[in-house]
Amino acid sequence: MTDQKEALLRIDNLSREFVVGKGFLQKGKKLKAVDRVSFEIRRGETLGLVGESGCGKSTLGRCILRLIEPTAGTVYYKEQNLLELDAESMRKMRRRLQIIFQDPYASLNPRMTVLETIKAPLDVFDIGSRQERMEKLLEICRVVGIREEYLYRYPHEFSGGQRQRIVIARALTLNPEFIVCDEPVSALDVSIRSQVLNLIRKIQQSYGLSYLFISHDLSVVKHISDRVAVMYLGSIVEIADKKELFANPRHPYTQALMSAIPVPDVDAVKREIYLEGDVPNLLDPPPGCRFHTRCRYAGEACRKNRPALTDLGNGHCVACLLEKEIPKEVSYE
C-alpha cells in the first residue's frame, strides 16, 4: 500500500470492543466491532469504505477521530499518535480532523440559527475578531451554496440537502485537513445526492482535503473515491485502487457486493452472486476466516486460519487464503 503521495493518516491494528449483555449467560461478553484494521489515507485522496450495515464502518470512523475510544491499535496523523494525546491536546487537534454525519437534522442543534451553527467552532477556539469570523463564515457559505439571507433561519426550515450543506460548512470552518464523511448522502433524496457529492468533490479540490468516505452504496463510492476498502464483520477484506477493485475484485465477498450493483441496461446479461446463510453473531464470531460461513469456496484451512491482508501487487490487498484459486466472476467497470 505504498504511493508517492504522503500518508496523512496511518491506522495500524485498530480495534474496538464493547462489553455487552446484562443477563447471567451474556454478562461480560465482548463484541468486536472493529478488529485489527490497518490502512493509510494519503494527502488529498478519498478512501471509500464499504460493507454491509453493522460491519463496523461508522464505528471505525469515530475511532479514528476518538469520538469513540479504540480498545487497541494506533492512529497516526502525520507523525503524531492521536491515541497518546490528552484531552486538551486532542481538543486542539480537532481543528484538523472533522466529521460529516449521516443524518443532517440530528447533527444540528434545532435551537441554533445557521449563523450560530457555522460560527460556533470559531467561537470555541477563539479564532479571529468578530468581524474576521463573519468574513470567514460568509466565505464558507458562498463555497457551499448557502445564501446570506438564510443565516438567521433554523434547521427545521430547510430541506435535507440544505441541512447537509450547513453541516459541511460547519466542518470546513476550522480549515481541516481530514474529514470523515459518514454516509453523507444516504439520508438524502436521490434527486439531490449528486449535488451534494459534487459539492464534496469541489471542496476537496479547492481545499486539498483528505476524506474517509463511508457508504454502503458502491455506485456512490465508485463515483467519488480514489481507493476503496471493503469491510466485513469489523475487518478489512480487500483494499485497492478504485479502477482495479471494480475491474478485478478478488475477495468472494467483494465479488458478491459487485454483483448486486444495478446495471442501467435492460439487455445486459448480469450474473448475481447470492450469499447463503446469515451474517454471524459478533458476540460469537466464527473461527478462522470470518467469511467462511457464507463462502462457497471455503475449505478446511479457512475454518481454522484467519487470513492476513496480503498485497497482490500495485497496492491491491486481499485477505483470503484461496485467492489464487477463486475465478474472476464479476466486474463493474
CSV table of C-alpha atoms in Angstrom, one decimal:
chain,number,residue,atom,x,y,z
A,1,MET,CA,0.0,0.0,0.0
A,2,THR,CA,2.7,2.4,-0.9
A,3,ASP,CA,2.4,5.5,-3.1
A,4,GLN,CA,4.3,8.6,-4.0
A,5,LYS,CA,1.8,10.7,-2.1
A,6,GLU,CA,2.5,11.3,1.6
A,7,ALA,CA,0.3,9.4,4.1
A,8,LEU,CA,-1.7,11.9,6.1
A,9,LEU,CA,-3.2,9.2,8.4
A,10,ARG,CA,-1.9,5.8,9.2
A,11,ILE,CA,-4.1,3.3,11.1
A,12,ASP,CA,-2.4,0.2,12.5
A,13,ASN,CA,-4.2,-2.7,14.1
A,14,LEU,CA,-7.1,-0.5,15.3
A,15,SER,CA,-9.6,-2.4,17.4
A,16,ARG,CA,-12.7,-1.6,19.4
A,17,GLU,CA,-14.5,-3.9,21.7
A,18,PHE,CA,-17.8,-3.3,23.5
A,19,VAL,CA,-18.8,-5.3,26.7
A,20,VAL,CA,-22.5,-6.2,26.2
A,21,GLY,CA,-25.1,-8.3,28.0
A,22,LYS,CA,-26.7,-7.9,31.4
A,23,GLY,CA,-28.1,-11.4,31.8
A,24,PHE,CA,-26.3,-14.2,33.6
A,25,LEU,CA,-25.4,-16.0,30.4
A,26,GLN,CA,-24.2,-13.0,28.5
A,27,LYS,CA,-22.6,-11.0,31.3
A,28,GLY,CA,-19.2,-9.7,30.3
A,29,LYS,CA,-19.3,-10.9,26.6
A,30,LYS,CA,-17.2,-8.8,24.2
A,31,LEU,CA,-18.4,-7.6,20.8
A,32,LYS,CA,-15.5,-6.8,18.4
A,33,ALA,CA,-17.0,-4.0,16.3
A,34,VAL,CA,-13.6,-3.2,14.8
A,35,ASP,CA,-10.9,-5.9,14.7
A,36,ARG,CA,-7.3,-5.2,13.9
A,37,VAL,CA,-7.9,-2.8,11.0
A,38,SER,CA,-4.9,-1.3,9.2
A,39,PHE,CA,-4.7,1.2,6.2
A,40,GLU,CA,-3.4,4.6,5.1
A,41,ILE,CA,-5.1,7.7,3.9
A,42,ARG,CA,-3.0,9.8,1.7
A,43,ARG,CA,-2.9,13.5,1.4
A,44,GLY,CA,-5.6,14.8,-0.9
A,45,GLU,CA,-7.2,11.4,-1.6
A,46,THR,CA,-10.6,9.9,-0.9
A,47,LEU,CA,-10.6,6.4,0.6
A,48,GLY,CA,-14.0,4.8,0.2
A,49,LEU,CA,-15.1,2.3,2.9
A,50,VAL,CA,-17.9,-0.1,2.0
A,51,GLY,CA,-19.7,-3.0,3.6
A,52,GLU,CA,-23.0,-4.3,4.9
A,53,SER,CA,-24.9,-2.4,7.6
A,54,GLY,CA,-23.4,-3.3,11.0
A,55,CYS,CA,-20.0,-4.3,9.8
A,56,GLY,CA,-18.3,-1.5,11.8
A,57,LYS,CA,-17.8,1.2,9.2
A,58,SER,CA,-19.1,4.1,11.3
A,59,THR,CA,-17.5,2.8,14.5
A,60,LEU,CA,-14.2,2.8,12.7
A,61,GLY,CA,-14.6,6.4,11.5
A,62,ARG,CA,-15.4,7.5,15.0
A,63,CYS,CA,-12.5,5.6,16.5
A,64,ILE,CA,-10.1,7.4,14.1
A,65,LEU,CA,-11.3,10.7,15.5
A,66,ARG,CA,-11.6,9.4,19.1
A,67,LEU,CA,-15.3,10.1,19.3
A,68,ILE,CA,-15.2,6.5,20.4
A,69,GLU,CA,-12.1,5.5,22.2
A,70,PRO,CA,-10.3,2.5,20.5
A,71,THR,CA,-9.5,-0.6,22.6
A,72,ALA,CA,-6.2,-1.1,20.9
A,73,GLY,CA,-4.0,0.0,17.9
A,74,THR,CA,-2.6,3.3,16.8
A,75,VAL,CA,-3.8,6.2,14.7
A,76,TYR,CA,-1.0,8.4,13.3
A,77,TYR,CA,-1.9,11.9,12.0
A,78,LYS,CA,1.3,12.8,10.2
A,79,GLU,CA,3.8,11.7,12.9
A,80,GLN,CA,1.6,12.2,15.9
A,81,ASN,CA,-0.2,9.2,17.5
A,82,LEU,CA,-3.6,10.6,18.3
A,83,LEU,CA,-4.3,7.9,20.9
A,84,GLU,CA,-1.4,9.2,23.1
A,85,LEU,CA,-2.9,12.8,23.3
A,86,ASP,CA,-4.5,14.0,26.5
A,87,ALA,CA,-8.0,15.6,26.3
A,88,GLU,CA,-6.8,19.2,25.8
A,89,SER,CA,-4.3,18.2,23.1
A,90,MET,CA,-6.9,16.2,21.3
A,91,ARG,CA,-9.3,19.1,21.5
A,92,LYS,CA,-6.8,21.3,19.7
A,93,MET,CA,-6.2,18.6,17.2
A,94,ARG,CA,-9.8,18.5,16.2
A,95,ARG,CA,-9.2,21.7,14.3
A,96,ARG,CA,-7.6,19.5,11.7
A,97,LEU,CA,-9.9,16.5,11.9
A,98,GLN,CA,-13.7,16.8,11.3
A,99,ILE,CA,-16.7,14.7,10.5
A,100,ILE,CA,-19.9,14.9,8.4
A,101,PHE,CA,-22.6,12.8,9.9
A,102,GLN,CA,-25.2,10.7,8.1
A,103,ASP,CA,-28.3,12.5,9.4
A,104,PRO,CA,-28.0,16.3,8.9
A,105,TYR,CA,-31.0,17.1,11.0
A,106,ALA,CA,-29.9,15.0,14.0
A,107,SER,CA,-26.4,16.6,13.9
A,108,LEU,CA,-27.7,20.2,14.0
A,109,ASN,CA,-28.9,21.9,17.1
A,110,PRO,CA,-32.6,22.9,16.5
A,111,ARG,CA,-32.2,25.9,18.7
A,112,MET,CA,-29.3,27.4,16.9
A,113,THR,CA,-29.5,29.5,13.7
A,114,VAL,CA,-27.4,28.7,10.7
A,115,LEU,CA,-25.1,31.6,11.6
A,116,GLU,CA,-24.6,30.4,15.2
A,117,THR,CA,-24.1,26.8,14.0
A,118,ILE,CA,-21.4,27.6,11.5
A,119,LYS,CA,-19.7,30.2,13.7
A,120,ALA,CA,-19.6,28.0,16.8
A,121,PRO,CA,-16.3,26.3,16.0
A,122,LEU,CA,-14.6,29.7,15.6
A,123,ASP,CA,-16.1,30.8,18.9
A,124,VAL,CA,-15.0,27.7,20.7
A,125,PHE,CA,-11.4,28.1,19.6
A,126,ASP,CA,-11.5,31.9,19.9
A,127,ILE,CA,-10.2,32.4,16.3
A,128,GLY,CA,-10.1,35.9,14.9
A,129,SER,CA,-12.1,39.0,15.8
A,130,ARG,CA,-15.8,39.3,15.5
A,131,GLN,CA,-15.5,40.8,12.0
A,132,GLU,CA,-13.0,38.2,10.9
A,133,ARG,CA,-15.3,35.4,12.0
A,134,MET,CA,-18.2,36.9,10.0
A,135,GLU,CA,-16.0,37.2,6.9
A,136,LYS,CA,-14.9,33.6,7.3
A,137,LEU,CA,-18.4,32.5,7.7
A,138,LEU,CA,-19.7,34.3,4.7
A,139,GLU,CA,-16.8,33.0,2.6
A,140,ILE,CA,-17.7,29.4,3.5
A,141,CYS,CA,-21.4,29.9,2.9
A,142,ARG,CA,-20.6,31.1,-0.6
A,143,VAL,CA,-18.5,28.0,-1.2
A,144,VAL,CA,-21.2,25.5,-0.1
A,145,GLY,CA,-24.1,27.5,-1.6
A,146,ILE,CA,-25.9,28.9,1.4
A,147,ARG,CA,-27.5,32.2,0.8
A,148,GLU,CA,-26.8,35.1,3.2
A,149,GLU,CA,-30.5,35.6,3.9
A,150,TYR,CA,-30.6,32.0,5.3
A,151,LEU,CA,-28.2,32.7,8.1
A,152,TYR,CA,-30.9,33.6,10.7
A,153,ARG,CA,-33.1,30.7,10.0
A,154,TYR,CA,-33.3,27.4,12.0
A,155,PRO,CA,-32.6,23.8,10.8
A,156,HIS,CA,-36.3,22.8,10.6
A,157,GLU,CA,-36.8,25.5,7.9
A,158,PHE,CA,-34.5,23.7,5.4
A,159,SER,CA,-34.7,20.6,3.2
A,160,GLY,CA,-32.3,17.6,3.8
A,161,GLY,CA,-29.9,18.8,1.1
A,162,GLN,CA,-29.7,22.3,2.5
A,163,ARG,CA,-29.1,21.0,6.0
A,164,GLN,CA,-26.3,18.8,4.8
A,165,ARG,CA,-24.7,21.9,3.2
A,166,ILE,CA,-24.9,23.6,6.7
A,167,VAL,CA,-23.2,20.6,8.2
A,168,ILE,CA,-20.5,20.7,5.5
A,169,ALA,CA,-20.0,24.4,6.1
A,170,ARG,CA,-19.6,23.8,9.9
A,171,ALA,CA,-16.9,21.1,9.2
A,172,LEU,CA,-15.0,23.5,6.9
A,173,THR,CA,-14.9,26.4,9.4
A,174,LEU,CA,-11.6,25.5,11.1
A,175,ASN,CA,-9.7,24.6,7.8
A,176,PRO,CA,-9.4,20.9,8.5
A,177,GLU,CA,-7.1,18.6,6.5
A,178,PHE,CA,-9.1,15.4,7.0
A,179,ILE,CA,-12.8,14.7,7.1
A,180,VAL,CA,-14.7,11.5,7.9
A,181,CYS,CA,-17.8,11.5,5.6
A,182,ASP,CA,-20.1,9.1,7.4
A,183,GLU,CA,-22.7,8.2,4.7
A,184,PRO,CA,-23.3,11.9,4.0
A,185,VAL,CA,-25.9,11.3,1.2
A,186,SER,CA,-27.7,8.2,2.3
A,187,ALA,CA,-30.4,10.2,4.1
A,188,LEU,CA,-31.0,12.5,1.1
A,189,ASP,CA,-33.4,12.2,-1.8
A,190,VAL,CA,-31.9,10.7,-4.9
A,191,SER,CA,-32.5,13.9,-6.8
A,192,ILE,CA,-30.1,15.9,-4.7
A,193,ARG,CA,-27.5,13.3,-3.9
A,194,SER,CA,-25.4,14.1,-6.9
A,195,GLN,CA,-25.4,17.8,-6.0
A,196,VAL,CA,-24.0,17.1,-2.5
A,197,LEU,CA,-21.5,14.6,-3.9
A,198,ASN,CA,-20.3,17.1,-6.5
A,199,LEU,CA,-20.0,19.8,-3.7
A,200,ILE,CA,-17.9,17.4,-1.6
A,201,ARG,CA,-15.6,16.8,-4.5
A,202,LYS,CA,-15.4,20.5,-5.4
A,203,ILE,CA,-14.5,21.4,-1.8
A,204,GLN,CA,-11.8,18.7,-1.8
A,205,GLN,CA,-10.1,20.1,-4.9
A,206,SER,CA,-10.4,23.7,-3.5
A,207,TYR,CA,-9.0,23.0,0.0
A,208,GLY,CA,-6.8,19.9,-0.6
A,209,LEU,CA,-8.7,17.8,1.8
A,210,SER,CA,-8.4,14.0,2.5
A,211,TYR,CA,-11.6,12.0,3.0
A,212,LEU,CA,-12.6,8.7,4.5
A,213,PHE,CA,-15.9,8.3,2.7
A,214,ILE,CA,-18.1,5.7,4.4
A,215,SER,CA,-21.0,4.3,2.4
A,216,HIS,CA,-23.0,1.1,1.6
A,217,ASP,CA,-23.7,2.3,-1.9
A,218,LEU,CA,-20.9,1.1,-4.3
A,219,SER,CA,-22.1,3.3,-7.1
A,220,VAL,CA,-21.6,6.4,-4.9
A,221,VAL,CA,-18.2,5.1,-3.8
A,222,LYS,CA,-17.1,4.4,-7.4
A,223,HIS,CA,-18.1,8.0,-8.3
A,224,ILE,CA,-16.2,9.8,-5.5
A,225,SER,CA,-13.3,7.6,-4.3
A,226,ASP,CA,-9.6,7.2,-5.3
A,227,ARG,CA,-9.2,3.9,-3.5
A,228,VAL,CA,-11.7,1.6,-1.9
A,229,ALA,CA,-11.6,-0.6,1.2
A,230,VAL,CA,-14.1,-3.4,1.7
A,231,MET,CA,-15.1,-4.2,5.3
A,232,TYR,CA,-16.8,-7.4,6.7
A,233,LEU,CA,-17.5,-8.1,10.3
A,234,GLY,CA,-15.1,-5.5,11.6
A,235,SER,CA,-12.2,-6.4,9.4
A,236,ILE,CA,-10.8,-5.1,6.0
A,237,VAL,CA,-11.0,-8.0,3.5
A,238,GLU,CA,-9.9,-6.1,0.4
A,239,ILE,CA,-8.4,-2.7,-0.5
A,240,ALA,CA,-7.3,-1.4,-3.9
A,241,ASP,CA,-7.3,1.5,-6.3
A,242,LYS,CA,-10.9,2.2,-7.4
A,243,LYS,CA,-10.4,1.1,-11.0
A,244,GLU,CA,-8.5,-2.0,-10.1
A,245,LEU,CA,-11.1,-3.1,-7.5
A,246,PHE,CA,-14.1,-2.6,-9.7
A,247,ALA,CA,-12.4,-4.3,-12.7
A,248,ASN,CA,-10.8,-7.2,-10.7
A,249,PRO,CA,-12.4,-7.9,-7.3
A,250,ARG,CA,-10.6,-10.8,-5.8
A,251,HIS,CA,-12.3,-11.5,-2.5
A,252,PRO,CA,-15.5,-13.6,-2.7
A,253,TYR,CA,-17.4,-11.0,-0.5
A,254,THR,CA,-16.3,-8.1,-2.8
A,255,GLN,CA,-17.4,-10.1,-5.8
A,256,ALA,CA,-20.8,-10.6,-4.2
A,257,LEU,CA,-21.2,-6.9,-3.5
A,258,MET,CA,-20.2,-6.0,-7.0
A,259,SER,CA,-22.8,-8.4,-8.5
A,260,ALA,CA,-25.5,-6.6,-6.6
A,261,ILE,CA,-24.9,-3.2,-8.3
A,262,PRO,CA,-27.8,-2.3,-10.5
A,263,VAL,CA,-26.9,-2.0,-14.2
A,264,PRO,CA,-28.9,0.6,-16.2
A,265,ASP,CA,-29.3,-1.6,-19.2
A,266,VAL,CA,-32.4,-3.9,-19.6
A,267,ASP,CA,-30.5,-6.0,-22.2
A,268,ALA,CA,-27.4,-6.5,-20.0
A,269,VAL,CA,-26.6,-10.1,-19.0
A,270,LYS,CA,-25.5,-10.0,-15.4
A,271,ARG,CA,-24.6,-12.8,-13.1
A,272,GLU,CA,-25.6,-12.3,-9.5
A,273,ILE,CA,-23.8,-14.0,-6.6
A,274,TYR,CA,-26.1,-14.9,-3.7
A,275,LEU,CA,-24.6,-15.3,-0.3
A,276,GLU,CA,-26.1,-18.2,1.7
A,277,GLY,CA,-26.7,-18.1,5.4
A,278,ASP,CA,-26.9,-15.2,7.8
A,279,VAL,CA,-24.3,-12.8,9.0
A,280,PRO,CA,-22.5,-14.4,12.0
A,281,ASN,CA,-23.1,-13.0,15.5
A,282,LEU,CA,-20.3,-10.7,16.5
A,283,LEU,CA,-20.7,-11.9,20.1
A,284,ASP,CA,-19.6,-15.4,18.9
A,285,PRO,CA,-17.7,-14.9,15.6
A,286,PRO,CA,-16.6,-18.0,13.6
A,287,PRO,CA,-13.0,-19.1,14.0
A,288,GLY,CA,-10.6,-18.7,11.1
A,289,CYS,CA,-11.8,-16.5,8.2
A,290,ARG,CA,-15.0,-14.8,9.4
A,291,PHE,CA,-16.5,-15.0,5.9
A,292,HIS,CA,-16.1,-18.8,5.6
A,293,THR,CA,-19.6,-19.5,6.8
A,294,ARG,CA,-21.0,-17.8,3.7
A,295,CYS,CA,-18.3,-18.5,1.2
A,296,ARG,CA,-18.8,-21.3,-1.3
A,297,TYR,CA,-15.1,-21.7,-1.9
A,298,ALA,CA,-14.2,-22.2,1.8
A,299,GLY,CA,-12.1,-25.2,2.8
A,300,GLU,CA,-10.8,-26.7,6.0
A,301,ALA,CA,-7.9,-24.2,6.2
A,302,CYS,CA,-10.4,-21.3,6.0
A,303,ARG,CA,-12.3,-22.7,9.0
A,304,LYS,CA,-9.1,-22.8,11.1
A,305,ASN,CA,-6.8,-19.9,10.0
A,306,ARG,CA,-7.5,-16.3,9.8
A,307,PRO,CA,-6.1,-14.8,6.6
A,308,ALA,CA,-3.9,-11.7,6.7
A,309,LEU,CA,-4.2,-8.8,4.3
A,310,THR,CA,-1.8,-9.7,1.5
A,311,ASP,CA,-0.5,-7.3,-1.2
A,312,LEU,CA,-1.0,-8.9,-4.7
A,313,GLY,CA,0.8,-6.0,-6.3
A,314,ASN,CA,0.2,-2.4,-7.1
A,315,GLY,CA,-1.4,-1.9,-3.6
A,316,HIS,CA,-4.2,-4.4,-4.3
A,317,CYS,CA,-4.5,-6.2,-0.9
A,318,VAL,CA,-6.8,-9.2,-0.2
A,319,ALA,CA,-7.4,-11.2,3.0
A,320,CYS,CA,-8.2,-14.6,1.5
A,321,LEU,CA,-6.4,-18.0,1.8
A,322,LEU,CA,-7.7,-19.2,-1.5
A,323,GLU,CA,-7.4,-16.0,-3.5
A,324,LYS,CA,-5.3,-17.7,-6.3
A,325,GLU,CA,-8.0,-20.4,-6.7
A,326,ILE,CA,-11.0,-18.1,-6.9
A,327,PRO,CA,-12.2,-17.4,-10.5
A,328,LYS,CA,-12.9,-13.8,-11.7
A,329,GLU,CA,-16.6,-13.9,-11.8
A,330,VAL,CA,-17.8,-10.3,-11.9
A,331,SER,CA,-16.5,-6.8,-12.6
A,332,TYR,CA,-18.1,-3.4,-12.7
A,333,GLU,CA,-16.2,-1.0,-14.9
